[in-house]
mmCIF file of C-alpha atoms in Angstrom:
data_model
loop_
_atom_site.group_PDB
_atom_site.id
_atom_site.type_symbol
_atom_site.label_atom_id
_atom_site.label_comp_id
_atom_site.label_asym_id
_atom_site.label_seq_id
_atom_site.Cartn_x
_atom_site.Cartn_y
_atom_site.Cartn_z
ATOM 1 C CA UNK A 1 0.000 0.000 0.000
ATOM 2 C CA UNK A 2 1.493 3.085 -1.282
ATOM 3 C CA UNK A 3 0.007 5.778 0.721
ATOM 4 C CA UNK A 4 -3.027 5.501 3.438
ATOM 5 C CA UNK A 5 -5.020 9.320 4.679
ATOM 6 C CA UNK A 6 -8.137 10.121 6.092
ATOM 7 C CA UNK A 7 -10.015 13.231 6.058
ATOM 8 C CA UNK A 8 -10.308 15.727 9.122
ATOM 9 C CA UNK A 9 -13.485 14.755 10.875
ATOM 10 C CA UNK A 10 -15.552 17.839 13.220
ATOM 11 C CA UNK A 11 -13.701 16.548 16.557
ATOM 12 C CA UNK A 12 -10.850 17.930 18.397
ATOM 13 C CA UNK A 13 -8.378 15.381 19.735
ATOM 14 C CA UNK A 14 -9.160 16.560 23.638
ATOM 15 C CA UNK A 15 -13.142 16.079 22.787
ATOM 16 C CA UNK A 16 -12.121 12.212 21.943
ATOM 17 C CA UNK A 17 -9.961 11.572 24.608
ATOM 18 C CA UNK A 18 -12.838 12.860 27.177
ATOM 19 C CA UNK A 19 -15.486 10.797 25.791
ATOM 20 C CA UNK A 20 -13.114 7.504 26.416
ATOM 21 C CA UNK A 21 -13.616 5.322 29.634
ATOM 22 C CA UNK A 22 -10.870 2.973 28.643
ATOM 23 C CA UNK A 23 -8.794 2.950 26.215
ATOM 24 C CA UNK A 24 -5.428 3.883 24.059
ATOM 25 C CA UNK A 25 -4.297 5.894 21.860
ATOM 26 C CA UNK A 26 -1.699 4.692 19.698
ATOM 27 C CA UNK A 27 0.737 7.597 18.308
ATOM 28 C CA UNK A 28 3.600 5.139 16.802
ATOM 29 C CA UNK A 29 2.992 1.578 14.755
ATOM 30 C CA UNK A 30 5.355 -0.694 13.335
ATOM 31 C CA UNK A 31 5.657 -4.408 11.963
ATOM 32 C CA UNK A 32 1.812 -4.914 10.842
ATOM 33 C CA UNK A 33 0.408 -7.481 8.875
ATOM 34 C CA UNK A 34 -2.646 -7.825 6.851
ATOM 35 C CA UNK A 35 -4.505 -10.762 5.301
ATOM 36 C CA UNK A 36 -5.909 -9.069 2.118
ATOM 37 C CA UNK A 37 -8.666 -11.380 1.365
ATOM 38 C CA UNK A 38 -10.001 -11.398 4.677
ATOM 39 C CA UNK A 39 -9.536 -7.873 5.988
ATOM 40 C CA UNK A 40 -7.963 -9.293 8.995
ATOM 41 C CA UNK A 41 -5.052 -7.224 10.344
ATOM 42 C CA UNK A 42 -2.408 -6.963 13.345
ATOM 43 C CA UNK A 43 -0.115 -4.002 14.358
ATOM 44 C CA UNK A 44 2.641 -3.271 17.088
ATOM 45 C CA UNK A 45 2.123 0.023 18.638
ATOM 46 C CA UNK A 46 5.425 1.146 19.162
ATOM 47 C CA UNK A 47 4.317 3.963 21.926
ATOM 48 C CA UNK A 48 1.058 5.435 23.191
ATOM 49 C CA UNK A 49 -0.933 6.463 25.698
ATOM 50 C CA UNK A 50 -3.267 4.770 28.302
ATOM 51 C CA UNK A 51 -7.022 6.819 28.295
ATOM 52 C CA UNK A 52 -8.923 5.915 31.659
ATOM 53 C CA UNK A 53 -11.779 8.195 33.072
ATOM 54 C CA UNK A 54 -11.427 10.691 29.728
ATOM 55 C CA UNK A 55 -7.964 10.824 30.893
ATOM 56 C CA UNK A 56 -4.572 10.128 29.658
ATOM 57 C CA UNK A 57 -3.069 8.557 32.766
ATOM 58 C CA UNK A 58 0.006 6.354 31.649
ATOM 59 C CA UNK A 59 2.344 5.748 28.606
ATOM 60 C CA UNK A 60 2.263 2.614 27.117
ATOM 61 C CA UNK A 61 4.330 0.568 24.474
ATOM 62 C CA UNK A 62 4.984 -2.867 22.757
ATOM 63 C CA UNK A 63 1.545 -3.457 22.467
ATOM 64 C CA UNK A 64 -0.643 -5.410 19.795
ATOM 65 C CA UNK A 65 -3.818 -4.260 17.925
ATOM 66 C CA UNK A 66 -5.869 -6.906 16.426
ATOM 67 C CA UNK A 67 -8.888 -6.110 13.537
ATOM 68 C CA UNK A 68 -10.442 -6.828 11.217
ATOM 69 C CA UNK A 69 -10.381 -3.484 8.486
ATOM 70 C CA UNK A 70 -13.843 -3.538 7.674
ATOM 71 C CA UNK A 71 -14.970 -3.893 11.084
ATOM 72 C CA UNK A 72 -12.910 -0.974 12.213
ATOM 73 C CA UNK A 73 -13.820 1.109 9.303
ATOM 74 C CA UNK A 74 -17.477 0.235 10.836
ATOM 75 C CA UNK A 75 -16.798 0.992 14.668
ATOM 76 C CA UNK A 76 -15.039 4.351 13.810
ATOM 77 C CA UNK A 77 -17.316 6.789 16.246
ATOM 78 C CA UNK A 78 -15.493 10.066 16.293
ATOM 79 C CA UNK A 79 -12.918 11.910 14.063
ATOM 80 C CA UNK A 80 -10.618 14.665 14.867
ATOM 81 C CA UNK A 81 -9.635 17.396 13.240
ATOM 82 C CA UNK A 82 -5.743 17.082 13.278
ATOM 83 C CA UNK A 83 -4.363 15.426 10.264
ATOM 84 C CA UNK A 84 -1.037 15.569 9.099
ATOM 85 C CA UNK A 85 0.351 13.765 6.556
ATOM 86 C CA UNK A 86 3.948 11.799 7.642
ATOM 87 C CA UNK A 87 6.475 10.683 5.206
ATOM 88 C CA UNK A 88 8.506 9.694 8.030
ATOM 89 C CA UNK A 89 10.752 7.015 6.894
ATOM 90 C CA UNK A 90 8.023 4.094 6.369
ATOM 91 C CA UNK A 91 8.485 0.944 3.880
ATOM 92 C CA UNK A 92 5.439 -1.727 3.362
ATOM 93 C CA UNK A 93 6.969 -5.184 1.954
ATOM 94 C CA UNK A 94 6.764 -8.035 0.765
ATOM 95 C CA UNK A 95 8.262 -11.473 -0.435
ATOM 96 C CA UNK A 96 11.356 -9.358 0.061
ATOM 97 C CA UNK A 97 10.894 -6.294 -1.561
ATOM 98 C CA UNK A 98 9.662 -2.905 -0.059
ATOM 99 C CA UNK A 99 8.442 0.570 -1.135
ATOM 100 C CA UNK A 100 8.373 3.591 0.598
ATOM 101 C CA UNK A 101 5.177 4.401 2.127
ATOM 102 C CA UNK A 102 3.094 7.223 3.552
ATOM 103 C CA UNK A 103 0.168 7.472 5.453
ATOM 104 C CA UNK A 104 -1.245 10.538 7.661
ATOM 105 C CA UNK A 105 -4.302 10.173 9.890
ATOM 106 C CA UNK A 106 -6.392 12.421 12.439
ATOM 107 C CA UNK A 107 -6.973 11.283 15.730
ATOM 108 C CA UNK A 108 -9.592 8.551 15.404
ATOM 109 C CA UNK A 109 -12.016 6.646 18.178
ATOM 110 C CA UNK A 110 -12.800 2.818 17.058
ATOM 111 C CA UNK A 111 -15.042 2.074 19.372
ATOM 112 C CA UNK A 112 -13.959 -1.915 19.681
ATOM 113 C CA UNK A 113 -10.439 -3.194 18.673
ATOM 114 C CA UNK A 114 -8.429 -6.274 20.244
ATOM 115 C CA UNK A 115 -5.228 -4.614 21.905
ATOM 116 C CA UNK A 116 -2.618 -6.795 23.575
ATOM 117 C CA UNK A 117 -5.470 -9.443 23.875
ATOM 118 C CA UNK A 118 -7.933 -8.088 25.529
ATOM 119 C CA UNK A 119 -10.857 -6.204 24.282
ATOM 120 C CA UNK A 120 -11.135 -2.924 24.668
#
């Protein structure tokens, strides 16, 4: 995949993290894989943020996501309005060979994603 983006949404990032019991957000992935056919995908967050209470109360890292893309596409409640685009450095492969990548994303809310195993 050459280059993933998603449109600002009406949301600032501090209304999302407020309306957020539990949950993460993820600022850094690496190493993901997708099953194309199926939709089915895993990431490693890299580093992030713990959300309890509408609060960011911890940092976390070397975490897991697990999805379906679909599914998430579905359970995506709120978007924020702080895209950016990054064309940090990122390569998507396979078989051996790699291209350089892009992506650039607002803060998003999926409402229910597998991370590190449990459901949150």
């Amino acid at each position: 995949m050459r280059s993933t983006y998603m449109e600002n949404g009406p949301h600032t990032r501090d209304e999302i993290i407020k309306s957020v019991s539990k949950g993460i957000i993820a600022e850094t992935f690496t190493n993901g894989q997708v099953q194309i056919g199926a939709g089915d995908f895993t990431f490693y967050i890299k580093n992030g943020w713990l959300i309890e209470d509408g609060k960011i109360t911890a940092p976390i890292k070397d975490i897991n996501i697990i999805g379906n893309g679909p599914e998430a596409l579905r359970n995506v409640t709120m978007v924020a309005d702080d895209s950016k685009l990054d064309f940090g450095g990122w390569t998507c492969g396979k078989d051996g060979q790699s291209v350089p990548v892009s992506q650039g994303i607002p803060t998003t809310l999926v409402s229910k994603l597998v991370v590190g195993g449990e459901n949150v």
